[in-house]
Short mmCIF file of C-alpha atoms in Angstrom, two decimals:
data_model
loop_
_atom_site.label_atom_id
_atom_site.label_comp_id
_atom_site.label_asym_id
_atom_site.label_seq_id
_atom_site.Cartn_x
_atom_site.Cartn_y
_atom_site.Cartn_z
CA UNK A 50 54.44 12.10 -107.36
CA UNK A 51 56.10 9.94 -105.62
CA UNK A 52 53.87 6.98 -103.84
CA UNK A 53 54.17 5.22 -100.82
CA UNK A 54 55.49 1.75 -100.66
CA UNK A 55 55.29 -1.16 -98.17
CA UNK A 56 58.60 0.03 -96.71
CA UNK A 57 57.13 3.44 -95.67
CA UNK A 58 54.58 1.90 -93.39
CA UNK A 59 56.71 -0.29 -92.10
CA UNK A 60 58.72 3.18 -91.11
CA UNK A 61 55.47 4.64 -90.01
CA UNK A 62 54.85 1.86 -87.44
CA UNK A 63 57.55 4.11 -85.28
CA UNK A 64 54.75 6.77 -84.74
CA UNK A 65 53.13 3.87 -82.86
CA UNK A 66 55.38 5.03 -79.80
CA UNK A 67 54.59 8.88 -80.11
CA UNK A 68 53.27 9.88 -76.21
CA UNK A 69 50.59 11.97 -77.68
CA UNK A 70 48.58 12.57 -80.93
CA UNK A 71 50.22 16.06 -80.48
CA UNK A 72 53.75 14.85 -80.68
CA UNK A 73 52.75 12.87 -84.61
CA UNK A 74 51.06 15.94 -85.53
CA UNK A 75 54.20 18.38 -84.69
CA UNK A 76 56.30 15.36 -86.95
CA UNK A 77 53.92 15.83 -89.48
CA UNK A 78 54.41 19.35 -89.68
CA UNK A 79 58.13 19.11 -89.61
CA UNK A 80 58.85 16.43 -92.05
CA UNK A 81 56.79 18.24 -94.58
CA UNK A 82 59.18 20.72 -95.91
CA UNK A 83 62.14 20.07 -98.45
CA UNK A 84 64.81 20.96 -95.39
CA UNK A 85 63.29 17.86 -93.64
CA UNK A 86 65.22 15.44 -95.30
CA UNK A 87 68.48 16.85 -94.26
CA UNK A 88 67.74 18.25 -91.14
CA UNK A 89 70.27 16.81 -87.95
CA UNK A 90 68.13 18.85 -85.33
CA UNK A 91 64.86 17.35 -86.60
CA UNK A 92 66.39 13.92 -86.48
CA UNK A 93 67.54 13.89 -82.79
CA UNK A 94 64.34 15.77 -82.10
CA UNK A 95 62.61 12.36 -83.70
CA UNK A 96 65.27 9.96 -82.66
CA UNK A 97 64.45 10.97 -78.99
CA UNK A 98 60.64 11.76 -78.78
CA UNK A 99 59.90 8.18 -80.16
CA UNK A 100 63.01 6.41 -78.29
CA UNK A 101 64.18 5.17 -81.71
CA UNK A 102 67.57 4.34 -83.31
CA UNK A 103 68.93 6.93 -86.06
CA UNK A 104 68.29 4.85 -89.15
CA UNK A 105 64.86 4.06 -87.92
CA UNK A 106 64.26 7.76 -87.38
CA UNK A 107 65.63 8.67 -91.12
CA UNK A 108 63.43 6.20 -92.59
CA UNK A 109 60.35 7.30 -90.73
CA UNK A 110 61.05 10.74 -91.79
CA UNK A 111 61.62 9.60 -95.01
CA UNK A 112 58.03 8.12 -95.02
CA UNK A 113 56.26 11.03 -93.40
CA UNK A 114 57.81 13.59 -95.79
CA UNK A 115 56.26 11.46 -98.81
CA UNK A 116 52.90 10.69 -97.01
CA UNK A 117 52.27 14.37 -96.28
CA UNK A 118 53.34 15.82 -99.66
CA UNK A 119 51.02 13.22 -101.54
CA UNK A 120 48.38 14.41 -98.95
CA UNK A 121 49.00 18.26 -99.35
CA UNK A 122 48.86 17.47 -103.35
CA UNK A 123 45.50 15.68 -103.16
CA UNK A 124 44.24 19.26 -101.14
CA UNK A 125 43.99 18.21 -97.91
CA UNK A 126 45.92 20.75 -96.65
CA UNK A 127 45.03 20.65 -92.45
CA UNK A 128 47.36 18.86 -89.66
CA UNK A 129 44.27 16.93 -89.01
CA UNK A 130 43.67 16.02 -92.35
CA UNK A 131 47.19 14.50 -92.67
CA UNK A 132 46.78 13.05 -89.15
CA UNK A 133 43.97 11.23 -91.23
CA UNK A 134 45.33 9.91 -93.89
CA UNK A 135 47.70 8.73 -91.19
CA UNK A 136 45.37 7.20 -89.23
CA UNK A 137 44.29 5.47 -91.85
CA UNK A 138 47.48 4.12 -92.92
CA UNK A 139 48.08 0.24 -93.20
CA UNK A 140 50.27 0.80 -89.86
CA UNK A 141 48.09 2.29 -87.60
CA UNK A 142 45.06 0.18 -88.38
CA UNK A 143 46.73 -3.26 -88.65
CA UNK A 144 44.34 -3.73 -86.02
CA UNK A 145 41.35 -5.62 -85.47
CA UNK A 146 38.87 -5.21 -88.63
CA UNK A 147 35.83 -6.52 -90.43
CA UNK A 148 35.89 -7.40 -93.77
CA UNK A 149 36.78 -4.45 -96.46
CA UNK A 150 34.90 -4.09 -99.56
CA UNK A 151 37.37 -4.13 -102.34
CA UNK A 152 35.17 -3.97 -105.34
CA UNK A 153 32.16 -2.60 -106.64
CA UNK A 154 30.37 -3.10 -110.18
CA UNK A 155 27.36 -3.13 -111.49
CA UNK A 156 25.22 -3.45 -115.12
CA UNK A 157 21.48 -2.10 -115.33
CA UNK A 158 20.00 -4.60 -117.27
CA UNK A 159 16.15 -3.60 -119.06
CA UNK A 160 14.04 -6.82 -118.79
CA UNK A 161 12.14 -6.70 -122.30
CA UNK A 162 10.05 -9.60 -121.93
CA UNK A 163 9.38 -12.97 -120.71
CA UNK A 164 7.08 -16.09 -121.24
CA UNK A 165 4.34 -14.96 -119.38
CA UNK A 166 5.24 -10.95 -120.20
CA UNK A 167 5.59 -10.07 -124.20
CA UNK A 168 6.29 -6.72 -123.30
CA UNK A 169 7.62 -4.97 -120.38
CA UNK A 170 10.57 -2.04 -119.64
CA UNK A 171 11.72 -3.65 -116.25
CA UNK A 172 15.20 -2.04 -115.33
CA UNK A 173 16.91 -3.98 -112.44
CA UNK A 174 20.38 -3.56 -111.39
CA UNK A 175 23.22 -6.70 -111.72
CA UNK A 176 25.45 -5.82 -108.43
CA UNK A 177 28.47 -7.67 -107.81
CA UNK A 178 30.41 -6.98 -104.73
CA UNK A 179 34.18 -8.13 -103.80
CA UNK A 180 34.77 -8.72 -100.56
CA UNK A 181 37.90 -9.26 -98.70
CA UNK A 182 38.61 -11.14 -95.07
CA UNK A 183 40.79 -8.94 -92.53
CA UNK A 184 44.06 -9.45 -93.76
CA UNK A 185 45.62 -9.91 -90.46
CA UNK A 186 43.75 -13.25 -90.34
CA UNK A 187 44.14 -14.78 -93.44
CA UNK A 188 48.26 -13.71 -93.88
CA UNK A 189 49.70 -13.42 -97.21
CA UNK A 190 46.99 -13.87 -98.93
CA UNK A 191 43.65 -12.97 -98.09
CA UNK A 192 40.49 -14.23 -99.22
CA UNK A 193 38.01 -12.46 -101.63
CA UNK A 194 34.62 -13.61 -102.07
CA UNK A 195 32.06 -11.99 -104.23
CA UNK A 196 28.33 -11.70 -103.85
CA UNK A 197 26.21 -11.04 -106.69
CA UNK A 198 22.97 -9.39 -105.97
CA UNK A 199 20.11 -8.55 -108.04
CA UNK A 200 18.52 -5.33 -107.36
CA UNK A 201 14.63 -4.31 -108.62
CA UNK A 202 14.48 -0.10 -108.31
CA UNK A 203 12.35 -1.01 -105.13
CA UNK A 204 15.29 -2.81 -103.25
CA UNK A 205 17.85 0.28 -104.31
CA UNK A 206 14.94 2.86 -103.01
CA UNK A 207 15.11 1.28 -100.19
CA UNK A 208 18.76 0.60 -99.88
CA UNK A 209 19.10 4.44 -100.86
CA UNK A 210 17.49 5.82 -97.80
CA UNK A 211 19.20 3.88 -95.43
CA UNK A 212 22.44 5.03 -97.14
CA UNK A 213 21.05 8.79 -96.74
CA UNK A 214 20.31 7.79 -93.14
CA UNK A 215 24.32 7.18 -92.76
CA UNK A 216 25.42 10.57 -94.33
CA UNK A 217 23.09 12.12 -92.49
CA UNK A 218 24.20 10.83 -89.31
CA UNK A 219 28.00 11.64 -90.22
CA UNK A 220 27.20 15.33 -91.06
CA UNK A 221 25.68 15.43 -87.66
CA UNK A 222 28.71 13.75 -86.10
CA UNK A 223 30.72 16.04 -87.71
CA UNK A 224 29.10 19.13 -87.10
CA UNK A 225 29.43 18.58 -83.13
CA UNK B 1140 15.94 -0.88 -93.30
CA UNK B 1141 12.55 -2.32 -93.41
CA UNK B 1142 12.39 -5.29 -95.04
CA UNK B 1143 12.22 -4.60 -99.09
CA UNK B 1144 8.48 -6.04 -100.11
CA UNK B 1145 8.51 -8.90 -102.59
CA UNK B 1146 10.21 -8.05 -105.88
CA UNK B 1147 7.77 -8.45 -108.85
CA UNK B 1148 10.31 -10.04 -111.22
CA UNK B 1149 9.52 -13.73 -112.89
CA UNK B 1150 10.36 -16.43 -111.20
CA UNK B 1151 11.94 -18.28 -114.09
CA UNK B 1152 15.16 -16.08 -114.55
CA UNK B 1153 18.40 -17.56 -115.60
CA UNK B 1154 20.24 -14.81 -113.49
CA UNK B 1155 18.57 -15.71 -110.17
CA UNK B 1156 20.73 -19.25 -110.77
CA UNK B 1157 24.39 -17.22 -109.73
CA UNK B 1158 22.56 -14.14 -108.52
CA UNK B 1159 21.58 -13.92 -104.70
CA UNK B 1160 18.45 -11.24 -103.56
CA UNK B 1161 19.36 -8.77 -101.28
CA UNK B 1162 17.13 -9.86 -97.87
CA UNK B 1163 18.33 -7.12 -95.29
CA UNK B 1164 20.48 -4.45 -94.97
CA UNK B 1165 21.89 -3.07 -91.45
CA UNK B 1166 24.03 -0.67 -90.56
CA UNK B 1167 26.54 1.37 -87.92
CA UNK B 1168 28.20 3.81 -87.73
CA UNK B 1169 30.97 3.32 -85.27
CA UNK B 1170 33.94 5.02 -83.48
CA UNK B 1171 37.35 3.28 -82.90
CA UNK B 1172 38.75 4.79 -79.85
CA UNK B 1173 41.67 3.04 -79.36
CA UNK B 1174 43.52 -0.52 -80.20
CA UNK B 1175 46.24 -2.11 -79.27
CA UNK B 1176 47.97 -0.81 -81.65
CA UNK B 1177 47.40 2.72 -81.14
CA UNK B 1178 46.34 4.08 -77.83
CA UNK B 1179 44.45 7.03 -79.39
CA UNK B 1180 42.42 6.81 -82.18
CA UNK B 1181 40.10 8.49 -83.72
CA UNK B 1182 38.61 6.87 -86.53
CA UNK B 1183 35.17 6.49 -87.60
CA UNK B 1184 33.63 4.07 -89.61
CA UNK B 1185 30.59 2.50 -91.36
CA UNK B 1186 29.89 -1.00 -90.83
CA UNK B 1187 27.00 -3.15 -92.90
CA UNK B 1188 25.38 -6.06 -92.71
CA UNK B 1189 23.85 -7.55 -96.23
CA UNK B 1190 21.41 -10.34 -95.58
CA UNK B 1191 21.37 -12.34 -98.96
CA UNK B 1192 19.66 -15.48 -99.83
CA UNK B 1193 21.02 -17.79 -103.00
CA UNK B 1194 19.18 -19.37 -105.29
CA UNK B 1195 18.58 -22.72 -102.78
CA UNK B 1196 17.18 -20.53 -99.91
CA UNK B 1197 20.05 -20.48 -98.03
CA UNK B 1198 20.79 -17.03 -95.99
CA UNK B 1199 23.77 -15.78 -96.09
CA UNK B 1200 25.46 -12.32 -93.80
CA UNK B 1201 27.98 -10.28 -95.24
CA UNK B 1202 29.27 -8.07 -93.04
CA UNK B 1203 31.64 -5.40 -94.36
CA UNK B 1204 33.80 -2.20 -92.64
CA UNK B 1205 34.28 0.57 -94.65
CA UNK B 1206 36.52 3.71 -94.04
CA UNK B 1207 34.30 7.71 -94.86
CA UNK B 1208 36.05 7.76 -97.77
CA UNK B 1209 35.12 4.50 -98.73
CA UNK B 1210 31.51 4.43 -97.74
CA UNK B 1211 30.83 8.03 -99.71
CA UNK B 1212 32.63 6.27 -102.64
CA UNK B 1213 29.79 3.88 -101.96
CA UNK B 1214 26.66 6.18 -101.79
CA UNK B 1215 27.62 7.93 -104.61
CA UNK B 1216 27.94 4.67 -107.01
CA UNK B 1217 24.11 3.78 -105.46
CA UNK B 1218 22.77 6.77 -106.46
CA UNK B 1219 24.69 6.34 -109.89
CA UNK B 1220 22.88 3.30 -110.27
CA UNK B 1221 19.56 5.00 -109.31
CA UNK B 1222 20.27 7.92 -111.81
CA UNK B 1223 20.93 5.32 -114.26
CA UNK B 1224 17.65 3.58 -113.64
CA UNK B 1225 15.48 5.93 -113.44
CA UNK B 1226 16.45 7.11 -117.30
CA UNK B 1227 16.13 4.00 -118.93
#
């Protein structure tokens, strides 16, 4: 399956000057097929919605066709869902943003013993996470840091139920 | 989150000299409506705050933005962990 390269958002970036969400969802639809490609009418349709040039118009196309076939492989099959992944391309949120977590690992170690404890089954959790500064700031090439935490079961409990707390929230977001 | 009471692990740990304890942890869950960028957006997100504090004392906020995707990718490796700790 073909994946998306740098070039492809840059083509995306064109969608920035769609009038409506309507009009990017329609292009979404249209690109999607294998008659896309080679389509003139879909081309001036494009080349004329989004006041582009031609070649900037082929290119977008281009991108669109591979973004939503590498979405409709992956089973999202809804507009909206490919309006997502869109959304969430590099292009549309090269926008203000926090920092991204771009790593995640962890070790559960067993704490066997000490010098004041001969024997004890302690299990705590090694976290180390890698984070990295908004890109836009930082240009080429961003910082990562990485924090190391050490977690007892208590602190995860804890940490646990606020996460809960968050999916619960987003089912009720979602179900409005 | 209320504030995690005081872990019951030894003082004397050779980990606690790179490792940092986890102090506080806040969260939102957020709405971008639009940016200048892209008049109409929809896209949600989950922000945190992790309040750690190194080895010296010192206090230190991370803050970090993390797409659905990314934040159930999240939740799920935390209750990995939990799974994982509560078997051993």
């Amino acid at each position: 399956m073909a994946a998306l390269a740098a070039e492809h958002f840059a083509a995306l970036q064109s969608l920035l000057k769609a009038s409506s969400k309507d009009v990017v969802r329609q292009l979404c639809q249209e690109s999607f097929s294998r008659s896309a490609l080679g389509s003139e009418s879909l081309l001036d349709i494009t080349c004329s919605s989004l006041s582009v040039t031609q070649e900037e118009a082929e290119q977008l196309l281009q991108a669109l066709h591979r973004l939503t076939r590498l979405v409709t492989f992956r089973d999202l099959s809804s507009a909206e869902a490919i309006l997502v992944v869109c959304a969430l391309s590099k292009t549309l949120l090269s926008t203000v943003s926090l920092p991204r977590l771009v790593d995640l690992d962890w070790r559960v170690d067993i704490k066997t013993s000490s010098d004041s404890i001969s024997r004890m089954a302690v299990p705590t959790c090694l976290l180390q996470m890698k984070i990295q500064e908004d890109p836009s700031l930082c240009g080429d090439k961003p910082s990562v840091s990485a924090v190391t935490v050490e977690l007892s079961k208590e602190t995860l409990d804890t940490m646990l139920d606020g996460l809960g707390r968050i999916r619960d929230q987003l089912s009720a977001v979602a179900s409005k | 989150m209320e504030r995690a009471s005081e872990s019951s692990e030894p003082v004397l740990d050779a980990k606690s000299q790179v490792t940092s304890q986890l102090i506080d942890f806040q969260w939102k869950l957020g709405m971008a409506v639009s940016s200048d960028s892209c008049r109409s957006l929809k896209y949600p997100y989950v922000a945190v705050m992790l309040k750690v504090a190194d080895q010296s004392g010192q206090i230190k906020n991370k803050f970090i933005e993390m797409t659905i995707p990314q934040f159930q990718n999240f939740y799920r490796q935390f209750k990995e962990i939990a799974a994982v700790m509560e078997t051993v």
